Amino acid sequence: MDAAVGGLVGLLGSQVLFSPDPVRLVEAPVRGILRDTADALRTAAEALRRGSVAQARAACEQARDAHARLGELAGARAAARRVTGRTVRGSRRLARLRRADRPLDDVDVLVAAVLLLCDDVQTRLARAASPATDPLPARLTELADGVAELAALPLPAMAPAMTAPPDHHRRSATHTPPTQYPPTTEAHLHDARTALHHLHPPPPTP
């Protein structure tokens, strides 16, 4: 009887009470990566406003740190999938994990695009260390705000959105002034904004 009770208590603990939450396993690295990415964007924007090569280098370091943590996220996603197949608590969280995990490939795209943007800023300031007069600093700050907002959301709230990015129609309906940065920078901005839009939940239906 003692052995049976001990076995049941141990099973309850390992399968329900003390088994990890698979969603939280993934959520922690995602939040850290997104916060680091937002910090890199803000530092890059400030580097442009001040014409600071040193701040541009710091932005690149922050973006590289975020990119390096993608391996941590991949490991957490794999561990979360194992938990759902081996524990009762994990199996009960399977549907929630699938909703949370589905858009996370876009985290890789977002971080990679931001790293390329920071490299663009560093290259630009290395050629001419003068304060920016174009809209790029404001656009990087706007992007940083979106990433920071995303980092504060509970993970299952992130879901692919099927509509165009928020400023798509505004940009197409108004004249876009000429920029002083190359088309590759615009392409990296587009990639980052698209990935961020995919990660944000769609707006509620009125």
mmCIF file of C-alpha atoms in Angstrom:
data_model
loop_
_atom_site.group_PDB
_atom_site.id
_atom_site.type_symbol
_atom_site.label_atom_id
_atom_site.label_comp_id
_atom_site.label_asym_id
_atom_site.label_seq_id
_atom_site.Cartn_x
_atom_site.Cartn_y
_atom_site.Cartn_z
ATOM 1 C CA MET A 1 0.000 0.000 0.000
ATOM 2 C CA ASP A 2 2.791 2.430 0.906
ATOM 3 C CA ALA A 3 4.571 1.642 -2.348
ATOM 4 C CA ALA A 4 1.376 2.157 -4.336
ATOM 5 C CA VAL A 5 0.619 5.474 -2.662
ATOM 6 C CA GLY A 6 4.215 6.602 -3.133
ATOM 7 C CA GLY A 7 4.080 5.639 -6.788
ATOM 8 C CA LEU A 8 0.813 7.532 -7.350
ATOM 9 C CA VAL A 9 2.158 10.633 -5.613
ATOM 10 C CA GLY A 10 5.339 10.477 -7.677
ATOM 11 C CA LEU A 11 3.345 10.031 -10.881
ATOM 12 C CA LEU A 12 1.091 12.953 -10.000
ATOM 13 C CA GLY A 13 4.100 15.137 -9.313
ATOM 14 C CA SER A 14 6.041 14.221 -12.448
ATOM 15 C CA GLN A 15 3.068 14.333 -14.812
ATOM 16 C CA VAL A 16 1.026 17.243 -13.466
ATOM 17 C CA LEU A 17 2.330 19.240 -10.494
ATOM 18 C CA PHE A 18 6.011 19.612 -11.315
ATOM 19 C CA SER A 19 6.088 19.130 -15.074
ATOM 20 C CA PRO A 20 7.073 22.279 -17.001
ATOM 21 C CA ASP A 21 4.501 24.335 -18.847
ATOM 22 C CA PRO A 22 5.485 23.937 -22.533
ATOM 23 C CA VAL A 23 4.167 27.390 -23.451
ATOM 24 C CA ARG A 24 6.239 29.087 -20.750
ATOM 25 C CA LEU A 25 9.316 27.193 -21.903
ATOM 26 C CA VAL A 26 9.025 29.008 -25.228
ATOM 27 C CA GLU A 27 7.690 32.311 -23.936
ATOM 28 C CA ALA A 28 10.753 33.238 -21.860
ATOM 29 C CA PRO A 29 13.333 33.219 -24.707
ATOM 30 C CA VAL A 30 10.885 34.907 -27.086
ATOM 31 C CA ARG A 31 10.393 37.828 -24.699
ATOM 32 C CA GLY A 32 14.130 38.247 -24.195
ATOM 33 C CA ILE A 33 14.879 38.150 -27.915
ATOM 34 C CA LEU A 34 12.177 40.688 -28.734
ATOM 35 C CA ARG A 35 13.299 43.071 -25.979
ATOM 36 C CA ASP A 36 16.905 42.890 -27.218
ATOM 37 C CA THR A 37 15.699 43.498 -30.771
ATOM 38 C CA ALA A 38 13.693 46.553 -29.736
ATOM 39 C CA ASP A 39 16.726 47.913 -27.858
ATOM 40 C CA ALA A 40 18.904 47.454 -30.946
ATOM 41 C CA LEU A 41 16.435 49.387 -33.092
ATOM 42 C CA ARG A 42 16.245 52.259 -30.599
ATOM 43 C CA THR A 43 20.032 52.435 -30.361
ATOM 44 C CA ALA A 44 20.318 52.470 -34.164
ATOM 45 C CA ALA A 45 17.739 55.261 -34.402
ATOM 46 C CA GLU A 46 19.608 57.319 -31.802
ATOM 47 C CA ALA A 47 22.886 56.684 -33.626
ATOM 48 C CA LEU A 48 21.366 58.196 -36.759
ATOM 49 C CA ARG A 49 19.958 61.192 -34.894
ATOM 50 C CA ARG A 50 23.356 61.939 -33.372
ATOM 51 C CA GLY A 51 25.532 60.771 -36.253
ATOM 52 C CA SER A 52 27.305 58.462 -33.784
ATOM 53 C CA VAL A 53 29.399 55.604 -35.176
ATOM 54 C CA ALA A 54 29.935 54.261 -31.640
ATOM 55 C CA GLN A 55 26.201 53.965 -31.046
ATOM 56 C CA ALA A 56 25.773 52.296 -34.427
ATOM 57 C CA ARG A 57 28.349 49.684 -33.379
ATOM 58 C CA ALA A 58 26.484 49.202 -30.091
ATOM 59 C CA ALA A 59 23.231 48.662 -32.009
ATOM 60 C CA CYS A 60 24.906 45.977 -34.117
ATOM 61 C CA GLU A 61 26.150 44.235 -30.978
ATOM 62 C CA GLN A 62 22.670 44.261 -29.480
ATOM 63 C CA ALA A 63 21.184 42.883 -32.700
ATOM 64 C CA ARG A 64 23.852 40.154 -32.858
ATOM 65 C CA ASP A 65 23.096 39.175 -29.271
ATOM 66 C CA ALA A 66 19.411 38.839 -30.131
ATOM 67 C CA HIS A 67 20.273 36.808 -33.223
ATOM 68 C CA ALA A 68 22.555 34.503 -31.202
ATOM 69 C CA ARG A 69 19.658 33.753 -28.830
ATOM 70 C CA LEU A 70 17.618 32.256 -31.676
ATOM 71 C CA GLY A 71 19.427 28.976 -30.942
ATOM 72 C CA GLU A 72 18.083 29.141 -27.396
ATOM 73 C CA LEU A 73 14.583 29.637 -28.782
ATOM 74 C CA ALA A 74 14.942 26.663 -31.141
ATOM 75 C CA GLY A 75 16.003 24.482 -28.216
ATOM 76 C CA ALA A 76 13.058 25.698 -26.126
ATOM 77 C CA ARG A 77 10.614 24.917 -28.933
ATOM 78 C CA ALA A 78 11.996 21.396 -29.248
ATOM 79 C CA ALA A 79 11.833 20.862 -25.474
ATOM 80 C CA ALA A 80 8.247 22.126 -25.369
ATOM 81 C CA ARG A 81 7.211 19.625 -28.037
ATOM 82 C CA ARG A 82 8.810 16.802 -26.043
ATOM 83 C CA VAL A 83 6.927 17.856 -22.912
ATOM 84 C CA THR A 84 3.576 17.719 -24.726
ATOM 85 C CA GLY A 85 4.251 14.112 -25.701
ATOM 86 C CA ARG A 86 5.496 12.887 -22.311
ATOM 87 C CA THR A 87 3.381 14.508 -19.601
ATOM 88 C CA VAL A 88 -0.311 14.891 -18.856
ATOM 89 C CA ARG A 89 0.062 18.626 -18.307
ATOM 90 C CA GLY A 90 1.947 18.943 -21.566
ATOM 91 C CA SER A 91 -0.689 17.073 -23.548
ATOM 92 C CA ARG A 92 -3.394 19.335 -22.118
ATOM 93 C CA ARG A 93 -1.403 22.347 -23.326
ATOM 94 C CA LEU A 94 -0.785 20.949 -26.807
ATOM 95 C CA ALA A 95 -3.407 23.048 -28.603
ATOM 96 C CA ARG A 96 -2.204 26.210 -26.851
ATOM 97 C CA LEU A 97 1.406 25.429 -27.721
ATOM 98 C CA ARG A 98 0.512 24.914 -31.366
ATOM 99 C CA ARG A 99 -1.199 28.325 -31.490
ATOM 100 C CA ALA A 100 1.829 29.897 -29.821
ATOM 101 C CA ASP A 101 4.429 28.077 -31.893
ATOM 102 C CA ARG A 102 2.866 28.624 -35.307
ATOM 103 C CA PRO A 103 4.060 32.214 -35.893
ATOM 104 C CA LEU A 104 7.466 31.871 -34.231
ATOM 105 C CA ASP A 105 9.362 31.319 -37.487
ATOM 106 C CA ASP A 106 8.670 35.011 -38.096
ATOM 107 C CA VAL A 107 10.757 35.841 -35.011
ATOM 108 C CA ASP A 108 13.789 34.562 -36.925
ATOM 109 C CA VAL A 109 12.866 36.714 -39.932
ATOM 110 C CA LEU A 110 12.324 39.796 -37.757
ATOM 111 C CA VAL A 111 15.626 39.442 -35.887
ATOM 112 C CA ALA A 112 17.589 38.805 -39.080
ATOM 113 C CA ALA A 113 16.041 41.863 -40.763
ATOM 114 C CA VAL A 114 16.845 44.067 -37.756
ATOM 115 C CA LEU A 115 20.451 42.835 -37.746
ATOM 116 C CA LEU A 116 20.742 43.830 -41.403
ATOM 117 C CA LEU A 117 19.184 47.229 -40.638
ATOM 118 C CA CYS A 118 21.722 47.861 -37.887
ATOM 119 C CA ASP A 119 24.518 46.871 -40.267
ATOM 120 C CA ASP A 120 23.108 49.348 -42.796
ATOM 121 C CA VAL A 121 23.145 52.114 -40.173
ATOM 122 C CA GLN A 122 26.727 51.333 -39.173
ATOM 123 C CA THR A 123 27.873 51.326 -42.810
ATOM 124 C CA ARG A 124 26.104 54.619 -43.499
ATOM 125 C CA LEU A 125 27.622 56.384 -40.485
ATOM 126 C CA ALA A 126 31.065 54.943 -41.176
ATOM 127 C CA ARG A 127 30.922 56.677 -44.561
ATOM 128 C CA ALA A 128 29.532 59.973 -43.231
ATOM 129 C CA ALA A 129 29.156 60.461 -39.473
ATOM 130 C CA SER A 130 26.532 63.176 -39.614
ATOM 131 C CA PRO A 131 23.026 63.376 -38.111
ATOM 132 C CA ALA A 132 20.280 61.952 -40.319
ATOM 133 C CA THR A 133 17.802 64.291 -41.963
ATOM 134 C CA ASP A 134 15.599 61.590 -43.524
ATOM 135 C CA PRO A 135 12.703 59.642 -41.935
ATOM 136 C CA LEU A 136 14.767 56.524 -41.146
ATOM 137 C CA PRO A 137 15.319 57.256 -37.406
ATOM 138 C CA ALA A 138 11.580 57.752 -36.895
ATOM 139 C CA ARG A 139 10.793 54.570 -38.806
ATOM 140 C CA LEU A 140 13.270 52.574 -36.730
ATOM 141 C CA THR A 141 11.764 53.986 -33.529
ATOM 142 C CA GLU A 142 8.257 53.103 -34.715
ATOM 143 C CA LEU A 143 9.422 49.586 -35.459
ATOM 144 C CA ALA A 144 11.099 49.362 -32.031
ATOM 145 C CA ASP A 145 7.855 50.389 -30.339
ATOM 146 C CA GLY A 146 5.989 47.641 -32.190
ATOM 147 C CA VAL A 147 8.535 45.008 -31.211
ATOM 148 C CA ALA A 148 8.485 46.118 -27.555
ATOM 149 C CA GLU A 149 4.686 45.996 -27.551
ATOM 150 C CA LEU A 150 4.834 42.484 -28.969
ATOM 151 C CA ALA A 151 7.291 41.401 -26.264
ATOM 152 C CA ALA A 152 4.730 42.364 -23.615
ATOM 153 C CA LEU A 153 1.972 40.171 -25.071
ATOM 154 C CA PRO A 154 1.235 36.659 -23.767
ATOM 155 C CA LEU A 155 2.688 34.234 -26.256
ATOM 156 C CA PRO A 156 -0.532 32.596 -27.515
ATOM 157 C CA ALA A 157 -1.820 36.058 -28.422
ATOM 158 C CA MET A 158 0.714 36.191 -31.250
ATOM 159 C CA ALA A 159 -0.994 34.930 -34.369
ATOM 160 C CA PRO A 160 -0.562 35.341 -38.119
ATOM 161 C CA ALA A 161 -2.571 38.252 -39.465
ATOM 162 C CA MET A 162 -3.998 37.991 -42.952
ATOM 163 C CA THR A 163 -4.403 41.716 -43.603
ATOM 164 C CA ALA A 164 -1.855 44.207 -44.917
ATOM 165 C CA PRO A 165 0.536 45.925 -42.478
ATOM 166 C CA PRO A 166 -1.065 48.914 -40.682
ATOM 167 C CA ASP A 167 0.551 51.659 -42.767
ATOM 168 C CA HIS A 168 0.283 49.868 -46.129
ATOM 169 C CA HIS A 169 -2.725 51.776 -47.419
ATOM 170 C CA ARG A 170 -1.498 55.083 -45.996
ATOM 171 C CA ARG A 171 1.856 54.733 -47.759
ATOM 172 C CA SER A 172 0.248 53.744 -51.055
ATOM 173 C CA ALA A 173 -2.277 56.598 -50.888
ATOM 174 C CA THR A 174 0.233 59.359 -50.159
ATOM 175 C CA HIS A 175 3.376 60.495 -51.837
ATOM 176 C CA THR A 176 6.482 58.969 -50.297
ATOM 177 C CA PRO A 177 9.304 61.512 -50.136
ATOM 178 C CA PRO A 178 12.692 60.511 -51.540
ATOM 179 C CA THR A 179 15.009 58.943 -49.008
ATOM 180 C CA GLN A 180 18.726 59.202 -48.440
ATOM 181 C CA TYR A 181 19.177 55.527 -47.688
ATOM 182 C CA PRO A 182 19.638 52.760 -50.258
ATOM 183 C CA PRO A 183 16.919 50.416 -51.555
ATOM 184 C CA THR A 184 18.426 47.534 -49.563
ATOM 185 C CA THR A 185 17.623 49.375 -46.329
ATOM 186 C CA GLU A 186 14.037 49.871 -47.488
ATOM 187 C CA ALA A 187 13.862 46.138 -48.282
ATOM 188 C CA HIS A 188 15.112 45.236 -44.794
ATOM 189 C CA LEU A 189 12.556 47.606 -43.262
ATOM 190 C CA HIS A 190 9.829 45.942 -45.291
ATOM 191 C CA ASP A 191 10.932 42.470 -44.172
ATOM 192 C CA ALA A 192 11.017 43.514 -40.510
ATOM 193 C CA ARG A 193 7.614 45.207 -40.664
ATOM 194 C CA THR A 194 6.046 42.246 -42.442
ATOM 195 C CA ALA A 195 7.404 39.773 -39.870
ATOM 196 C CA LEU A 196 6.216 42.007 -37.032
ATOM 197 C CA HIS A 197 2.761 42.231 -38.589
ATOM 198 C CA HIS A 198 2.579 38.446 -38.859
ATOM 199 C CA LEU A 199 3.455 38.129 -35.184
ATOM 200 C CA HIS A 200 0.954 40.722 -33.957
ATOM 201 C CA PRO A 201 -2.589 39.521 -33.329
ATOM 202 C CA PRO A 202 -5.175 40.790 -35.822
ATOM 203 C CA PRO A 203 -7.268 43.721 -34.584
ATOM 204 C CA PRO A 204 -10.578 42.769 -32.913
ATOM 205 C CA THR A 205 -13.617 42.705 -35.174
ATOM 206 C CA PRO A 206 -16.012 45.596 -34.410
#
